[in-house]
XYZ file of C-alpha atoms in Angstrom:
293
model
C 10.781 -17.643 2.366
C 13.247 -20.458 2.003
C 12.948 -23.058 -0.722
C 11.754 -25.693 1.767
C 8.928 -23.359 2.711
C 7.961 -23.007 -0.941
C 7.659 -26.775 -1.284
C 5.541 -27.026 1.847
C 3.057 -24.403 0.728
C 2.781 -26.149 -2.631
C 1.325 -29.152 -0.868
C -1.094 -26.862 0.953
C -2.410 -25.228 -2.177
C -2.851 -28.554 -3.947
C -4.808 -29.848 -1.012
C -7.110 -26.867 -0.527
C -8.209 -25.748 -3.984
C -11.129 -28.141 -4.264
C -13.646 -25.549 -3.068
C -13.324 -23.558 -6.282
C -12.101 -24.008 -9.818
C -9.500 -21.246 -10.089
C -9.276 -19.614 -13.468
C -7.114 -16.762 -14.678
C -6.562 -14.627 -17.682
C -3.232 -14.671 -19.415
C -0.409 -12.370 -18.541
C -0.204 -9.467 -21.018
C -3.890 -9.697 -21.853
C -6.905 -8.219 -20.113
C -9.480 -10.984 -20.323
C -10.620 -10.643 -16.729
C -11.752 -7.428 -15.065
C -8.872 -5.235 -13.953
C -8.845 -3.792 -10.450
C -7.668 -0.344 -9.303
C -5.563 0.180 -6.192
C -4.903 3.747 -5.050
C -2.382 4.398 -2.274
C -2.699 0.877 -0.942
C -6.498 0.652 -1.070
C -8.642 -1.061 -3.695
C -11.232 1.188 -5.307
C -14.835 0.328 -6.078
C -15.969 1.425 -9.534
C -19.232 0.973 -11.386
C -17.333 -0.488 -14.336
C -13.887 -2.002 -14.755
C -10.909 -0.568 -16.673
C -10.500 -1.606 -20.306
C -7.495 -2.265 -22.509
C -7.200 -0.449 -25.839
C -4.209 -0.737 -28.177
C -2.086 -1.949 -25.292
C -3.020 1.016 -23.072
C -5.216 0.867 -20.001
C -8.237 3.175 -19.783
C -10.104 3.751 -16.525
C -13.593 5.157 -15.953
C -13.206 8.842 -15.244
C -15.270 8.588 -12.069
C -12.549 6.389 -10.547
C -10.232 9.408 -10.521
C -12.109 10.882 -7.566
C -10.276 8.359 -5.376
C -7.083 10.242 -6.268
C -8.513 13.499 -4.987
C -9.018 14.680 -8.561
C -12.091 16.453 -9.886
C -13.384 16.640 -13.425
C -15.816 18.535 -15.590
C -17.430 17.310 -18.789
C -18.237 19.464 -21.822
C -20.870 17.567 -23.770
C -20.642 19.967 -26.736
C -16.972 19.235 -27.390
C -16.836 15.791 -25.719
C -13.937 17.056 -23.613
C -13.118 16.180 -20.018
C -11.036 18.523 -17.852
C -9.404 16.785 -14.893
C -7.898 18.942 -12.120
C -5.905 18.410 -8.962
C -6.011 20.455 -5.766
C -3.176 22.689 -6.989
C -5.196 23.791 -10.039
C -3.082 21.774 -12.478
C -5.251 20.147 -15.102
C -5.320 17.903 -18.145
C -7.826 17.930 -20.975
C -8.763 14.908 -23.065
C -11.269 14.740 -25.887
C -13.146 11.660 -26.987
C -11.486 9.992 -30.002
C -8.703 12.605 -30.142
C -5.057 11.739 -29.530
C -4.211 15.352 -28.761
C -4.466 16.106 -25.049
C -3.368 19.049 -22.952
C -1.438 19.336 -19.714
C -2.321 22.837 -18.623
C -1.655 24.714 -21.908
C 0.840 22.230 -23.410
C -0.368 19.907 -26.156
C 0.644 16.250 -25.773
C 0.122 13.397 -28.228
C -1.419 10.253 -26.783
C -0.971 6.650 -27.864
C -4.673 6.056 -27.339
C -7.546 8.514 -27.085
C -10.255 8.823 -24.460
C -13.345 6.777 -25.278
C -16.980 6.314 -24.392
C -18.055 2.746 -23.669
C -21.372 1.688 -22.175
C -22.225 5.349 -21.541
C -19.077 5.810 -19.455
C -16.113 8.058 -20.201
C -12.771 6.211 -20.128
C -9.446 8.038 -20.015
C -5.842 6.769 -20.375
C -4.840 6.304 -16.754
C -1.074 6.572 -17.176
C -1.212 9.898 -19.000
C -3.723 11.484 -16.634
C -2.154 10.250 -13.417
C 1.485 10.879 -14.322
C 0.700 14.305 -15.777
C -0.728 15.263 -12.391
C 2.153 13.829 -10.379
C 1.060 10.271 -9.635
C 2.970 7.040 -10.242
C 1.193 4.309 -12.197
C 2.118 0.639 -12.275
C 0.158 -2.047 -14.121
C 0.657 -5.547 -12.748
C -0.192 -7.990 -15.513
C -0.119 -11.080 -13.298
C -3.331 -10.124 -11.492
C -4.536 -7.335 -13.804
C -4.271 -4.642 -11.138
C -3.573 -0.943 -11.735
C -1.571 0.540 -8.845
C -1.642 4.326 -8.539
C 0.390 6.143 -5.898
C 0.659 9.802 -5.023
C 4.120 11.296 -4.672
C 3.828 11.586 -0.884
C 2.366 8.108 -0.259
C 4.341 5.771 1.998
C 2.960 2.409 3.062
C 2.914 1.600 6.766
C 4.712 -1.755 6.598
C 4.024 -2.430 10.291
C 0.512 -3.554 9.399
C 1.996 -6.505 7.492
C 3.849 -7.934 10.487
C 1.363 -7.327 13.286
C -0.792 -10.311 14.276
C -3.584 -8.580 16.210
C -5.613 -8.121 13.019
C -4.623 -10.752 10.458
C -7.438 -9.743 8.136
C -6.009 -6.218 7.864
C -2.483 -7.593 7.456
C -3.515 -9.939 4.654
C -5.502 -7.211 2.899
C -2.370 -5.073 3.016
C -0.343 -7.990 1.654
C -2.474 -8.439 -1.466
C -2.478 -4.654 -1.953
C 1.227 -4.698 -2.805
C 2.207 -4.937 -6.495
C 3.977 -8.185 -7.356
C 7.449 -8.125 -8.878
C 9.789 -10.893 -10.058
C 13.391 -11.098 -11.220
C 12.530 -13.725 -13.836
C 10.115 -14.023 -16.732
C 6.805 -14.974 -15.196
C 4.766 -17.937 -16.388
C 1.216 -17.635 -17.663
C -1.652 -19.854 -18.694
C -3.930 -18.396 -21.330
C -7.587 -19.187 -20.832
C -9.649 -16.125 -21.744
C -12.932 -18.032 -21.532
C -12.794 -18.258 -17.738
C -11.469 -15.495 -15.555
C -13.651 -14.995 -12.523
C -12.036 -17.186 -9.879
C -8.702 -17.191 -8.107
C -7.347 -17.825 -4.645
C -4.710 -16.929 -2.064
C -3.221 -19.373 0.427
C -1.661 -17.975 3.609
C 0.140 -19.997 6.299
C -1.702 -20.096 9.597
C -1.205 -16.885 11.551
C 0.881 -15.253 8.796
C 0.511 -12.445 6.269
C 4.071 -12.042 4.975
C 3.960 -14.863 2.411
C 1.281 -16.498 0.320
C 0.509 -18.389 -2.869
C -1.578 -16.715 -5.535
C -3.256 -19.281 -7.790
C -4.849 -18.468 -11.106
C -5.940 -21.439 -13.129
C -2.913 -23.734 -13.431
C -0.257 -21.257 -12.295
C 0.812 -20.996 -8.658
C 2.885 -17.933 -7.770
C 4.824 -18.092 -4.495
C 5.095 -14.646 -2.920
C 7.417 -13.415 -0.185
C 7.022 -9.979 1.430
C 10.041 -8.150 2.827
C 10.520 -4.483 3.679
C 7.094 -3.602 2.312
C 7.698 -5.204 -1.092
C 6.076 -8.340 -2.529
C 8.254 -10.558 -4.707
C 7.262 -13.642 -6.665
C 10.124 -15.990 -5.777
C 8.915 -18.956 -7.820
C 6.112 -20.272 -9.982
C 4.709 -23.611 -11.093
C 2.636 -24.106 -14.219
C 0.557 -27.207 -13.592
C -0.212 -29.733 -16.269
C -3.788 -30.535 -17.188
C -5.729 -32.896 -14.938
C -3.763 -36.110 -14.522
C -0.629 -34.693 -16.133
C 2.638 -33.879 -14.334
C 3.903 -30.367 -13.742
C 5.004 -28.899 -17.012
C 7.146 -25.878 -16.109
C 8.701 -23.978 -13.217
C 10.301 -20.563 -12.897
C 12.297 -18.806 -10.219
C 13.761 -20.351 -7.092
C 11.625 -23.437 -6.632
C 11.943 -27.227 -6.542
C 8.957 -29.570 -6.964
C 8.602 -32.325 -4.406
C 5.369 -34.033 -3.508
C 4.839 -34.182 0.259
C 1.704 -34.754 2.374
C -0.442 -31.668 2.630
C -0.473 -29.819 5.940
C -3.582 -28.310 7.474
C -1.780 -25.235 8.766
C -3.064 -22.789 6.187
C -6.098 -20.855 5.061
C -7.294 -20.403 1.498
C -9.226 -17.312 0.369
C -10.925 -17.674 -3.001
C -13.664 -16.249 -5.136
C -15.999 -17.309 -7.879
C -17.356 -14.208 -9.572
C -18.481 -11.892 -6.755
C -18.783 -14.697 -4.186
C -15.932 -15.206 -1.734
C -15.021 -18.336 0.226
C -12.442 -18.878 2.951
C -11.525 -22.525 3.511
C -9.575 -23.371 6.625
C -9.436 -27.155 6.725
C -11.551 -29.155 9.129
C -12.652 -26.015 10.947
C -14.959 -25.173 8.064
C -15.619 -22.284 5.708
C -16.611 -18.657 5.776
C -18.490 -17.113 2.846
C -19.133 -13.558 1.793
C -19.658 -11.191 -1.136
C -17.182 -9.056 -3.027
C -17.691 -5.388 -3.881
C -14.040 -4.421 -3.947
C -11.112 -6.744 -4.488
C -9.893 -6.724 -0.877
C -13.272 -8.149 0.237
C -11.787 -11.452 -0.891
C -9.906 -11.621 2.442
C -12.647 -12.585 4.863
C -12.529 -12.300 8.646
C -11.680 -15.629 10.250
C -11.390 -17.124 13.749
C -8.351 -16.018 15.737
C -4.887 -17.111 14.520
C -6.143 -18.224 11.109
């Protein structure tokens, strides 16, 4: 995405955000619910991951999406998590000593029980059993990949099913070659939006509160190429990062905005109207639209 394209989409996002009041938790803090993505698919859980002492814990039931099984010993408060090759890890509630097969390993944070759910340190469990774990702080998403997982990047460039292409686009972890901007507002966290150009899935803007992140997808990887931290209402832009130049130009109608407020989703596509829906998993945010939108 060239710099001119970044400027153009900026006008689009400013013109289309009036359907929701986007809000976002700060980078490096977990003040909005984290999501789990396993091998390119978002996972539905009955409770969200939690952050403890800088480490992310996931509900143990979410591990079934990795093909893992677990048993629970209520007498010792110990969970045994196994893969299909009979490798296993053991974690005990409130103990920092865990086991990979028969080898003791010291943890930074112990397994916990919260709201009658068992939470385990996702990085230790997944990596001990051969998975790769990446936590993306920008959107609070935990990406877990098996060693043999390879994304089919063709889905991103095909135009027959734009909904599938855009779901695949937001399922890629975001990276940047600069220090990303953040806006800390832990009181509100439950709304955000994505703006895609008409008929496209290979670039978008992710907006969370007053930060717009401009994303370009190439070769199956999603890179934040620039960001703008907006001023408060009535104030000018206060900061930029990455490869971006701010220029105010008239907003174009050639885009579609997918947003959510809590578990309600809204797609706004200009004068053509809106589509609404509900959100059980994160990718439900990308609603099905009329052709070419």
